[in-house]
mmCIF file of C-alpha atoms and ligand atoms in Angstrom:
data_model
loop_
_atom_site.group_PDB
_atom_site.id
_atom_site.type_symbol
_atom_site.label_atom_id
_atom_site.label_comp_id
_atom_site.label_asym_id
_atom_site.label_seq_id
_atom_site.Cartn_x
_atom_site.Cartn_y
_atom_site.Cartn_z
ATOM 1 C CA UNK S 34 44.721 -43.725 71.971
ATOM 2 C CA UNK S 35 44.249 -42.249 68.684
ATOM 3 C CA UNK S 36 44.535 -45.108 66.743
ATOM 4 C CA UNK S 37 41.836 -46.753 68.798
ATOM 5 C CA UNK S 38 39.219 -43.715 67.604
ATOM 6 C CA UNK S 39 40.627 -44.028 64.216
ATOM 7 C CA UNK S 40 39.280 -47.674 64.347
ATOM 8 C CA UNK S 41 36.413 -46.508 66.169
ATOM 9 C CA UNK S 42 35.407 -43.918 63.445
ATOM 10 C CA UNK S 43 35.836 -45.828 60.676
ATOM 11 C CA UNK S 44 33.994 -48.186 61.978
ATOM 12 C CA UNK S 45 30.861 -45.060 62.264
ATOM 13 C CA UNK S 46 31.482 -43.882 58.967
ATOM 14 C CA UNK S 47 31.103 -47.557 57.916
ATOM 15 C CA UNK S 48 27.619 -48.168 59.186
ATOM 16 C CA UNK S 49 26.444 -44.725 58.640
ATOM 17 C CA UNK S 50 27.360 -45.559 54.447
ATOM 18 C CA UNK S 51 25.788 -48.630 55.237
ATOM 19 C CA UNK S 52 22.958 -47.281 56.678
ATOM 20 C CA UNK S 53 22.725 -44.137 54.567
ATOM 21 C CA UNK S 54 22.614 -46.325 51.405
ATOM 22 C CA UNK S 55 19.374 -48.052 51.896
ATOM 23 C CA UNK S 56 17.257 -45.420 52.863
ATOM 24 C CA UNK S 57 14.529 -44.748 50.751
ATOM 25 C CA UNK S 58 12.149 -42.112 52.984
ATOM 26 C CA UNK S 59 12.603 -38.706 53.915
ATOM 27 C CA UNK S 60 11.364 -39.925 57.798
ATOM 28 C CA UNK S 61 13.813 -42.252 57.687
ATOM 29 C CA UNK S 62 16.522 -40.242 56.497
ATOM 30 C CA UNK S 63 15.914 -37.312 59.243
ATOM 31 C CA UNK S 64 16.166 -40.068 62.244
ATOM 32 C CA UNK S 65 19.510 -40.987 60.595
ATOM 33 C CA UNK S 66 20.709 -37.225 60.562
ATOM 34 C CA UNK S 67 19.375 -37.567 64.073
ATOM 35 C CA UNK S 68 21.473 -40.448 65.422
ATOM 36 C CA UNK S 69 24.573 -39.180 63.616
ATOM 37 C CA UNK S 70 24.329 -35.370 64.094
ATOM 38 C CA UNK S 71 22.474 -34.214 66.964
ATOM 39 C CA UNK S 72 24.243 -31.974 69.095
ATOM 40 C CA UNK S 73 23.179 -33.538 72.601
ATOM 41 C CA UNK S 74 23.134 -37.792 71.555
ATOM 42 C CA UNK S 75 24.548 -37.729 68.402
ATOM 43 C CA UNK S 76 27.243 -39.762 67.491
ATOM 44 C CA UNK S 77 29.552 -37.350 65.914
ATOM 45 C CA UNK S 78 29.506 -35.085 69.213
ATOM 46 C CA UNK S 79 29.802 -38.625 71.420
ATOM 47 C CA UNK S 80 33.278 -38.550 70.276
ATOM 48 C CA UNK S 81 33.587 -34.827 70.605
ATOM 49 C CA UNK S 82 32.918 -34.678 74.244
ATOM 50 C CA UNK S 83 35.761 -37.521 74.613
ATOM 51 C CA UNK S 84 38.157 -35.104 72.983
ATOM 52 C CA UNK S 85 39.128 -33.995 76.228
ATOM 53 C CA UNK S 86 40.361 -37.038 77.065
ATOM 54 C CA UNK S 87 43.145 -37.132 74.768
ATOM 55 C CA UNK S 88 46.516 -35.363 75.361
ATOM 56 C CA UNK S 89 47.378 -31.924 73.994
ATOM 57 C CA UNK S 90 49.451 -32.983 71.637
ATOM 58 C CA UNK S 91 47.474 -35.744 70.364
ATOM 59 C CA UNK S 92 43.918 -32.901 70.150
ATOM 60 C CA UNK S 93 44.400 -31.952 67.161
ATOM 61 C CA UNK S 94 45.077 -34.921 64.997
ATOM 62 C CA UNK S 95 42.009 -36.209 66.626
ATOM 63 C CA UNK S 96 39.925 -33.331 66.335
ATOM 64 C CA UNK S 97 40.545 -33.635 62.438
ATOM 65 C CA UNK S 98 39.676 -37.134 62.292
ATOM 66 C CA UNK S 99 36.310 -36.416 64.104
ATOM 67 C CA UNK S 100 35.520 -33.255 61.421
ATOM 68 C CA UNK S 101 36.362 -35.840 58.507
ATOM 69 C CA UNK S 102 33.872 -38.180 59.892
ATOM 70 C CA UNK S 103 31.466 -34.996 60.496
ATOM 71 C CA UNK S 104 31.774 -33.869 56.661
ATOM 72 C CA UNK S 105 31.485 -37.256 55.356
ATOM 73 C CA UNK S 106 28.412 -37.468 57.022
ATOM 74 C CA UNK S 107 27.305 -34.038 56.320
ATOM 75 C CA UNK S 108 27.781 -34.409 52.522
ATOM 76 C CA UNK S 109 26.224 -37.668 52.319
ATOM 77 C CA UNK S 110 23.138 -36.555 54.079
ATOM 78 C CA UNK S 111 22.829 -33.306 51.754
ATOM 79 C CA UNK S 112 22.769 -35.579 48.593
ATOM 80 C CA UNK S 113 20.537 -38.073 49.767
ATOM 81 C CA UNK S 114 18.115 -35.385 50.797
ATOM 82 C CA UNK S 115 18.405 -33.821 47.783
ATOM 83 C CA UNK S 116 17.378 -37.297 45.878
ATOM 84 C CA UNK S 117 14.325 -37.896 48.131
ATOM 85 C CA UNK S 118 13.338 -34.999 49.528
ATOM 86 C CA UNK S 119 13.532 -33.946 53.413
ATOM 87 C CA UNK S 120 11.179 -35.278 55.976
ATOM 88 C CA UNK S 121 8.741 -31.720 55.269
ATOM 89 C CA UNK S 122 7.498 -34.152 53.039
ATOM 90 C CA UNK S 123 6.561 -34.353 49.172
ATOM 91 C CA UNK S 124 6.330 -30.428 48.472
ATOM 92 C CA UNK S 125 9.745 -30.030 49.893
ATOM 93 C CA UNK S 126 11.524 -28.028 47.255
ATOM 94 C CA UNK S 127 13.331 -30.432 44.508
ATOM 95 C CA UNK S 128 16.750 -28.614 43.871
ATOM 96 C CA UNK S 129 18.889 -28.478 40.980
ATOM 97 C CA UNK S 130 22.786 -27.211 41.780
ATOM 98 C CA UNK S 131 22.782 -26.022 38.058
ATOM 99 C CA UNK S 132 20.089 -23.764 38.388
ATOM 100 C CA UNK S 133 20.444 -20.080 38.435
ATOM 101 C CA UNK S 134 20.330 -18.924 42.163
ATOM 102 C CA UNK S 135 16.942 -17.300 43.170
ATOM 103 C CA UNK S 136 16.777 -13.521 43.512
ATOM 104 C CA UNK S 137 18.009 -12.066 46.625
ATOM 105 C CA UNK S 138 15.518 -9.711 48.323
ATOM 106 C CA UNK S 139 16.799 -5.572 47.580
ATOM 107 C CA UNK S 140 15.918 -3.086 49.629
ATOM 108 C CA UNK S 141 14.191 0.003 48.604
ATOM 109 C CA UNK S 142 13.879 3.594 50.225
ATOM 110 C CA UNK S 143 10.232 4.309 52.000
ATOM 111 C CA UNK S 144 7.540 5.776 49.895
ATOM 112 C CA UNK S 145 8.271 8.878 52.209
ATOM 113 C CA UNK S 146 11.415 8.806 51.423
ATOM 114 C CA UNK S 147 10.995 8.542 47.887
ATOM 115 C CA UNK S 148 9.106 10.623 47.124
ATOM 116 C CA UNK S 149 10.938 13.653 49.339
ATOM 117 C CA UNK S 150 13.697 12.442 47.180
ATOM 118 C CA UNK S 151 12.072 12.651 44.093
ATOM 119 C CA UNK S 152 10.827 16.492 44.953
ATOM 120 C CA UNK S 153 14.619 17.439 45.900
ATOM 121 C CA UNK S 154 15.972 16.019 42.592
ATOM 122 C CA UNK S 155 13.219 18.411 40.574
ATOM 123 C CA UNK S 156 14.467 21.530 42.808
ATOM 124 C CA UNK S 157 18.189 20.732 42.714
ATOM 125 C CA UNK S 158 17.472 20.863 38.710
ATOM 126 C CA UNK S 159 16.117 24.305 39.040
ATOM 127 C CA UNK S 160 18.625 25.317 41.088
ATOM 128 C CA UNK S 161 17.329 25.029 44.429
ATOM 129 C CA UNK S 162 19.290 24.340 47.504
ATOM 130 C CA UNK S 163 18.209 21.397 50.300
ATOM 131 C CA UNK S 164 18.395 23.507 53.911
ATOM 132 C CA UNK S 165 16.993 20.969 56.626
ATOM 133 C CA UNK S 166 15.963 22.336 59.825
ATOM 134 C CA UNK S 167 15.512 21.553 63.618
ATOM 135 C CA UNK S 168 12.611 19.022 64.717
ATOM 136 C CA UNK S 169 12.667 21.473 67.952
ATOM 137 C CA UNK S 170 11.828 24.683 66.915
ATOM 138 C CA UNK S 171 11.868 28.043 68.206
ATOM 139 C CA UNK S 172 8.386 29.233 69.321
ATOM 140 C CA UNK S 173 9.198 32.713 67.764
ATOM 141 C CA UNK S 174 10.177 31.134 64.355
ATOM 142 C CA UNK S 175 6.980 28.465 64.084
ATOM 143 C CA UNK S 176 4.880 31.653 64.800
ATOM 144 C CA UNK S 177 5.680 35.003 65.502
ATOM 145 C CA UNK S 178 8.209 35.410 63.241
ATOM 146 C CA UNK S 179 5.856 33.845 60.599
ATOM 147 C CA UNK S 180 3.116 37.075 61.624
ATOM 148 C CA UNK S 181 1.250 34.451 63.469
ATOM 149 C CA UNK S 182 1.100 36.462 67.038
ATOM 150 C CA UNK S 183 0.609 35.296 70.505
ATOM 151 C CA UNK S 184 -3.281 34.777 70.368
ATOM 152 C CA UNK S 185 -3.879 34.652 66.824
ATOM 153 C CA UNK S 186 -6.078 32.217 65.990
ATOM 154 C CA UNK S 187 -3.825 30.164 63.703
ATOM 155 C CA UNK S 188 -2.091 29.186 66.419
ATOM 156 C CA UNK S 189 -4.858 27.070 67.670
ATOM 157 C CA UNK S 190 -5.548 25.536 64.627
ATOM 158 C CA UNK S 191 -1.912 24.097 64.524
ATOM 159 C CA UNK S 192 -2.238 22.310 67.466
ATOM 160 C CA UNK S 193 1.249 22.077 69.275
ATOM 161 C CA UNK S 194 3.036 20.603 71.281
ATOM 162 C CA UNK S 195 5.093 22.179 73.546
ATOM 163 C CA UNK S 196 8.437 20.967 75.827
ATOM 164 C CA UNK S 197 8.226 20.505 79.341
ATOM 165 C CA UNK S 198 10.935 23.024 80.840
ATOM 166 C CA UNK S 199 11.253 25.101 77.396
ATOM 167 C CA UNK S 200 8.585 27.840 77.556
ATOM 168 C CA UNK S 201 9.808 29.304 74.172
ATOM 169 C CA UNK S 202 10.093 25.887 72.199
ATOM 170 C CA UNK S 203 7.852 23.810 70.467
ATOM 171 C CA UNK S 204 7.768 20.669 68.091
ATOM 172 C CA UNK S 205 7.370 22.651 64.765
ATOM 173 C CA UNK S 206 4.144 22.393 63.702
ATOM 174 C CA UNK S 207 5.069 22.977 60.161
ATOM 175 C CA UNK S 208 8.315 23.498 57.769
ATOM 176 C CA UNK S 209 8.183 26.866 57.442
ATOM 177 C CA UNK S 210 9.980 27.894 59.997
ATOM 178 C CA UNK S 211 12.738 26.889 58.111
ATOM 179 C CA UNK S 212 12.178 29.858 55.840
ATOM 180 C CA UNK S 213 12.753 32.374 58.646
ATOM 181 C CA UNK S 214 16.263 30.477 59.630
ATOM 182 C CA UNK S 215 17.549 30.910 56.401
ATOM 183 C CA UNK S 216 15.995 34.302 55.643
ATOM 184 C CA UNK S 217 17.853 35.034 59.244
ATOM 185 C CA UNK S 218 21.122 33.867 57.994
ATOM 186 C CA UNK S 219 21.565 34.476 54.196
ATOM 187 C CA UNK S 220 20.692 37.283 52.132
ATOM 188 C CA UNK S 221 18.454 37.145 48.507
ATOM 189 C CA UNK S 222 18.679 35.886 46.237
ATOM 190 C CA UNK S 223 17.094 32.650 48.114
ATOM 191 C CA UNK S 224 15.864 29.690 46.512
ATOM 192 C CA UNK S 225 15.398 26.815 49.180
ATOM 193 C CA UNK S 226 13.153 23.752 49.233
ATOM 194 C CA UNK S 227 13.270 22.318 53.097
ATOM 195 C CA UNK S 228 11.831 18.719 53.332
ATOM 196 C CA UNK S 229 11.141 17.416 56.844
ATOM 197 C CA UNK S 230 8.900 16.249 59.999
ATOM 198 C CA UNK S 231 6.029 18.395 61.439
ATOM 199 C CA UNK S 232 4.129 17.731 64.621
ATOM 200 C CA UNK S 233 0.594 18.645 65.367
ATOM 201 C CA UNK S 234 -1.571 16.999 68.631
ATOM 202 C CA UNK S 235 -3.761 15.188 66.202
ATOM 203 C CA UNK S 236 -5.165 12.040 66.820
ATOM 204 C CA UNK S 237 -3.998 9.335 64.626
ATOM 205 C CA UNK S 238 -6.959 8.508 61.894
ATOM 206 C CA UNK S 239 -7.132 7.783 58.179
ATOM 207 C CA UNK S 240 -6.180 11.231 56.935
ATOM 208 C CA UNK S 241 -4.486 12.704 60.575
ATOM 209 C CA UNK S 242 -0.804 11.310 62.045
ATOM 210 C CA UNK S 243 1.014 13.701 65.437
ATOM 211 C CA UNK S 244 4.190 13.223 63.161
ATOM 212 C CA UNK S 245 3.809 13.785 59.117
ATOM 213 C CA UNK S 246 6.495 15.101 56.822
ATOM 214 C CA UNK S 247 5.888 17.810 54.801
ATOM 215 C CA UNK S 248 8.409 20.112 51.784
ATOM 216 C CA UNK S 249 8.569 23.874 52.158
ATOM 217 C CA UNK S 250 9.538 25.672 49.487
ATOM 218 C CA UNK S 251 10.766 29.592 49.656
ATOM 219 C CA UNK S 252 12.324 32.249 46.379
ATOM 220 C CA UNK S 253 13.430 35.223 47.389
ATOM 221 C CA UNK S 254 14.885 37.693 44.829
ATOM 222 C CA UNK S 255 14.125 41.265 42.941
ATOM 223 C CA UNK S 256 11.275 41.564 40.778
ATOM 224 C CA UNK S 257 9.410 38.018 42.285
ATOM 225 C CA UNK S 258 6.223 37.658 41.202
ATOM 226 C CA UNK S 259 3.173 35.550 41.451
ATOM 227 C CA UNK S 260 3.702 34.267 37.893
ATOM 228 C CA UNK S 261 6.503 32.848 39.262
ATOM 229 C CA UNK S 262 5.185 30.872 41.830
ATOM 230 C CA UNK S 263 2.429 29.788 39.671
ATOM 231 C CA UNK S 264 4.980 28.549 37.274
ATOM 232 C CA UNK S 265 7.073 26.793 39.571
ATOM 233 C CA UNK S 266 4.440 24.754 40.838
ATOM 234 C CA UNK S 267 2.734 24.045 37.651
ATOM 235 C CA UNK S 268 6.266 22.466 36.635
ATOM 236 C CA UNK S 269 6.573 20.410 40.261
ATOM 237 C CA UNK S 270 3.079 19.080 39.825
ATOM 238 C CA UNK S 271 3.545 18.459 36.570
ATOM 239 C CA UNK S 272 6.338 16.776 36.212
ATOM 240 C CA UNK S 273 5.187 14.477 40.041
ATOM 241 C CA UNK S 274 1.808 13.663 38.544
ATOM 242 C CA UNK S 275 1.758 13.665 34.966
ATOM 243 C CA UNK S 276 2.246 16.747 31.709
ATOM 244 C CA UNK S 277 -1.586 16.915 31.502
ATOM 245 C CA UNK S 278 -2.497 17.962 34.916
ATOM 246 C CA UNK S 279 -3.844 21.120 35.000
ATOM 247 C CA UNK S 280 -4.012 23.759 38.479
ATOM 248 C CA UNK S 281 -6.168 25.778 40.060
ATOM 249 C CA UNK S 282 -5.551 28.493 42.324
ATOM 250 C CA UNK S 283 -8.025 29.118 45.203
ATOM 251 C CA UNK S 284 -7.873 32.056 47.046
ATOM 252 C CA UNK S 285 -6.336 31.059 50.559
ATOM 253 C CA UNK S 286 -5.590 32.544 54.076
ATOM 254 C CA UNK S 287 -1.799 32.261 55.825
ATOM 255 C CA UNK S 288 -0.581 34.828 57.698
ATOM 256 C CA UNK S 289 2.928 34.246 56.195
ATOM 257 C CA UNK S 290 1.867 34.917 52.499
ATOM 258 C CA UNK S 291 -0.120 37.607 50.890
ATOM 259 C CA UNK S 292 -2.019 36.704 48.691
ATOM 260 C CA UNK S 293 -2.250 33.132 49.955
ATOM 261 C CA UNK S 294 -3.635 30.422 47.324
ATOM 262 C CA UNK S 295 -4.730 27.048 47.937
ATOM 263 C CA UNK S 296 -3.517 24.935 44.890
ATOM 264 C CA UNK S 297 -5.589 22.439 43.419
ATOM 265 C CA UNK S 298 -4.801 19.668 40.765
ATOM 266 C CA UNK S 299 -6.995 18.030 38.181
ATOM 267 C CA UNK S 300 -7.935 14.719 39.332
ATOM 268 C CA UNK S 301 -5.466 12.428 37.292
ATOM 269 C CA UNK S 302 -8.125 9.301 37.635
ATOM 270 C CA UNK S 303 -11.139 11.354 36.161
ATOM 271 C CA UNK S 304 -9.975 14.083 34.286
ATOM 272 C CA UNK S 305 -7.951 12.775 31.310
ATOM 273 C CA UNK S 306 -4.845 14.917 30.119
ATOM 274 C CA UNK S 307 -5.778 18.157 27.898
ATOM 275 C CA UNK S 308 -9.733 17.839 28.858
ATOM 276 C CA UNK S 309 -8.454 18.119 33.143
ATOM 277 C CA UNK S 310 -10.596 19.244 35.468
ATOM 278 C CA UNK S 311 -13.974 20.150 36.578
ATOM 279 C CA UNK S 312 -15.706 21.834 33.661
ATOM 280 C CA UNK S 313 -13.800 20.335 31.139
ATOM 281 C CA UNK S 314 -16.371 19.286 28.233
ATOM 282 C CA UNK S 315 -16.727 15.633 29.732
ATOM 283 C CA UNK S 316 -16.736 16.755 33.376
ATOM 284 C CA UNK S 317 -15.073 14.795 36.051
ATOM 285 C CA UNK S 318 -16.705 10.917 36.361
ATOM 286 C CA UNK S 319 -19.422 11.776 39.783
ATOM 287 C CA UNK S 320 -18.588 8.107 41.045
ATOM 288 C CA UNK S 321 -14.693 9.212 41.071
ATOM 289 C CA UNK S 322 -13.145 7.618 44.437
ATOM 290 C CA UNK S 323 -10.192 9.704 43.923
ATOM 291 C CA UNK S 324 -11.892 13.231 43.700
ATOM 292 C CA UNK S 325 -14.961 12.301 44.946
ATOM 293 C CA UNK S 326 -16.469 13.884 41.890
ATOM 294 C CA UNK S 327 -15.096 16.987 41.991
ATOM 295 C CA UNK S 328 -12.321 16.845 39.774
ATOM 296 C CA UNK S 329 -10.150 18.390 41.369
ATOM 297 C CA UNK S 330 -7.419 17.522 44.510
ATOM 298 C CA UNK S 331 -6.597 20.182 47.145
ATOM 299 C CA UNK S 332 -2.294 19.518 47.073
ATOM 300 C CA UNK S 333 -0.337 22.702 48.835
ATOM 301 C CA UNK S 334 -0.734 26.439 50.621
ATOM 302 C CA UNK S 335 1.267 29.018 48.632
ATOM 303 C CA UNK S 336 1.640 32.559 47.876
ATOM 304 C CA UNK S 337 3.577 35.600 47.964
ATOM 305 C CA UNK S 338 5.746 36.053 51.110
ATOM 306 C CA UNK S 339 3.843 38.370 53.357
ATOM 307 C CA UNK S 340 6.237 41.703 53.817
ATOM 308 C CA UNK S 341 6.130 41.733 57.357
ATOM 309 C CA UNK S 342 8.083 38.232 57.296
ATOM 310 C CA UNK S 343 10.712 39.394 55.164
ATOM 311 C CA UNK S 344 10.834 42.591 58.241
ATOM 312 C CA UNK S 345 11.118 40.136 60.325
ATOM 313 C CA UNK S 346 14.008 38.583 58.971
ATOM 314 C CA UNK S 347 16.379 42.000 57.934
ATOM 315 C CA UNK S 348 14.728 41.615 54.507
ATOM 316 C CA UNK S 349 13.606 45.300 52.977
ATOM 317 C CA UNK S 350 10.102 44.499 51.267
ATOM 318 C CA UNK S 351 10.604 47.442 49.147
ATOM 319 C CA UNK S 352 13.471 45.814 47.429
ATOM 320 C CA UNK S 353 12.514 42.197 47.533
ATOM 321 C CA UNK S 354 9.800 39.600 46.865
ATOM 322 C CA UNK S 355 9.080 36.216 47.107
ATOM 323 C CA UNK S 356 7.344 33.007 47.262
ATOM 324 C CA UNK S 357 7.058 30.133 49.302
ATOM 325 C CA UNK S 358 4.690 27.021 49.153
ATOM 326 C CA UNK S 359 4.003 24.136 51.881
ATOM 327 C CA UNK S 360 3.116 20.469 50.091
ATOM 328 C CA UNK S 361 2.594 17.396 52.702
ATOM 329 C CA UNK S 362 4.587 13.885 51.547
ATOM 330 C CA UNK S 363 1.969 11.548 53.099
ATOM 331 C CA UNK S 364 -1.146 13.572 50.723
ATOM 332 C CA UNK S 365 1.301 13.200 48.004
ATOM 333 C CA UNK S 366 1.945 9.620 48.732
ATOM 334 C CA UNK S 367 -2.297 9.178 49.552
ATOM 335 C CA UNK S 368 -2.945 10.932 46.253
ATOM 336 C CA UNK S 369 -0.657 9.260 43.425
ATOM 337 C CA UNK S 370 -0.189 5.817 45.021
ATOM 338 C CA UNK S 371 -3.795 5.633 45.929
ATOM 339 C CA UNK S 372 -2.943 4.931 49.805
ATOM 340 C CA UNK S 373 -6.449 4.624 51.571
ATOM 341 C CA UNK S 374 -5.411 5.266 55.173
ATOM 342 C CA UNK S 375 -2.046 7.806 56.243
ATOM 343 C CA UNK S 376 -1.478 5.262 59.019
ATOM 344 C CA UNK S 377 -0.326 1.893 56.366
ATOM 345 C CA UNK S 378 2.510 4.284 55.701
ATOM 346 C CA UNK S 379 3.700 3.959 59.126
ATOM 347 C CA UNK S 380 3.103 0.422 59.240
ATOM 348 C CA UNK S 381 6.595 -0.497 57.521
ATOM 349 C CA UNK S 382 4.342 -3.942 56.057
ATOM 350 C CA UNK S 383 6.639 -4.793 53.205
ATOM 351 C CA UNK S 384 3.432 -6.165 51.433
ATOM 352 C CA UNK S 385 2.240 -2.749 51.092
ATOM 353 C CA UNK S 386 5.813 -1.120 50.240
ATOM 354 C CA UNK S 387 6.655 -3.227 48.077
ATOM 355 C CA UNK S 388 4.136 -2.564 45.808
ATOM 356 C CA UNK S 389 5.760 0.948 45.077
ATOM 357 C CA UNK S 390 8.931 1.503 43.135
HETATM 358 N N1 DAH U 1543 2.781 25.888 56.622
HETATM 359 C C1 DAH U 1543 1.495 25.632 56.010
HETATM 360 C C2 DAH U 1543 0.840 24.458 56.712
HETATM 361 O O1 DAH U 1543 1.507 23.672 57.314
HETATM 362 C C3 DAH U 1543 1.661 25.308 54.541
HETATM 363 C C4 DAH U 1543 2.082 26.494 53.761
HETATM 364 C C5 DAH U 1543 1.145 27.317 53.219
HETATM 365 C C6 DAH U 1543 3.432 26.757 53.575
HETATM 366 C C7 DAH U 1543 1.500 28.416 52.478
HETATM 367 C C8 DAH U 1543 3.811 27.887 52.851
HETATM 368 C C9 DAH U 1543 2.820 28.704 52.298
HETATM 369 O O2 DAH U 1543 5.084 28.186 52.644
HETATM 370 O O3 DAH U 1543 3.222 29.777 51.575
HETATM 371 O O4 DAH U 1543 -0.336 24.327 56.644
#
């Protein structure tokens, strides 16, 4: 029995070199591939389906012959396709063995991602640690602990979102609950950045997203300062957007910091390093799409944390001080990558991802 499919496939392989060898069209060539390798009619599986025919002991040997014939075929068909192309036609891509194999796509991390990263590299320089906190947050710690009471109007301007079941838990509306869990656990001195998710009930738009990610920052020690703050952030900023930047501080409200200040930057697109920011002697360009002829881009909340928070958390006010600071990643991202709309982030289109790195 074997013997008789040796004959039989040598007598294939014959006509298929036969065959093979005076082809001269890609349409031609794929009808041969057809006849010889389809899975359903093709001969090569014709004799695979009579494999079962054969003996146990006699499988094998046949099963070999039947791959020879199947990798004679194969190889043949590879380098005639390679001298006349495949039947996609004329632009199908001419290939040389010897070349140098194209790139292989890498991955990269998420603008989010990145730039998080980035921020935690600066503050693990200056000897910050990374303390990452629940998604599900205690309502006391998003609020009251914060000196945002029941009622207090802040709480409506965070709109939350609270868990069915859970009266006392919300989704944290921002990171800085985070500072009250460590406060509540550790003892100055404290120097923490916590990067993360918030959650507010805002409708998705251009500048809004329900989930956004956002890096808190909190010092605690003797003898804190605002000078410190203001020099802490003038080194982030600086060293995120470029040496020249200058800041501004705006007077601001939180209830968790007193004084609060609203931090500004020099528009980086108007406002050239050294001459930053509105009022410098050239003034900011009026057309500027970044700043919208300002010169200048609101970035964080800061200030000094409010004494009643460090109460709050078994801290005596009369011994320590501290700051803390709230920046959002997606403004950040918006800002220095020039990202019209908060929602391509979320996207995860390559063509727009790529472009970053
Ligand atoms: N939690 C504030 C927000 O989400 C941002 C913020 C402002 C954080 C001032 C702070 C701060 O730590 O001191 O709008």
């Amino acid at each position: 029995m074997i013997d008789e499919l040796k004959k039989e496939i040598e007598e294939v392989r014959q006509s298929f070199l036969n065959e093979i060898a005076q082809i001269q069209s890609p349409d031609k060539l794929a009808a041969l591939k057809e006849r010889y390798l389809s899975r359903k009619k093709g001969a090569v599986s014709q004799f695979l389906l009579r494999l079962r025919e054969f003996p146990p002991r006699e499988k094998p040997a046949a099963g070999q012959l039947i791959n020879q014939l199947k990798a004679t075929i194969e190889t043949e068909l590879a380098g005639r396709e390679a001298s006349i192309g495949t039947a996609s036609g004329p632009e199908a891509p001419w290939s040389d063995p010897s070349l140098p194999a194209s790139d292989l796509p890498v991955g990269r991390f998420h603008l989010i991602a990145d730039i998080q990263r980035q921020i935690e590299d600066l503050f693990l320089n200056l000897g910050y640690e990374i303390a990452v906190g629940p998604e599900v947050e205690l309502e006391d710690y998003n609020f009251t602990k914060l000196n945002i009471p029941e009622f207090h109007p802040a709480r409506d301007e965070q709109d939350t979102f609270f868990l069915d079941g859970f009266d006392d838990m919300v989704l944290r509306t921002h990171t800085s609950p985070m500072q009250v869990r460590y406060m509540l656990a550790h003892r100055p001195p404290l120097k923490i950045i916590s990067p993360g998710k918030a959650f507010r009930k805002d409708d998705p738009d251009a500048t809004h997203s329900p989930c956004f990610h956002q890096v808190e920052g909190l010092l605690v020690d003797r003898g804190i300062n605002f000078s410190h703050l203001k020099g802490t952030l003038e080194l982030f900023l600086r060293s995120f957007f470029g040496s020249g930047l200058n800041l501004r501080f705006r007077p601001g409200y939180f209830p968790f910091t007193e004084p609060s200040a609203e931090v500004d930057i020099s528009c980086f697109m108007c406002s050239p390093a050294g001459t930053s920011g509105a009022g410098a002697a050239s003034g900011p360009n009026p057309d500027c799409r970044v700043c919208k002829g300002s010169g200048w881009l609101e970035i964080l909340g800061s200030g000094m944390v409010h004494p009643q928070v460090l109460l709050n958390c078994g801290i005596d006010p009369e011994t320590y001080s501290g700051f803390a600071f709230g920046v959002g990643i997606e403004r950040l991202a918006m800002i220095k990558f020039g990202v019209p709309d908060l929602r391509l982030l979320y996207e995860n289109d390559l063509r727009l991802l790529g472009q970053f790195g």
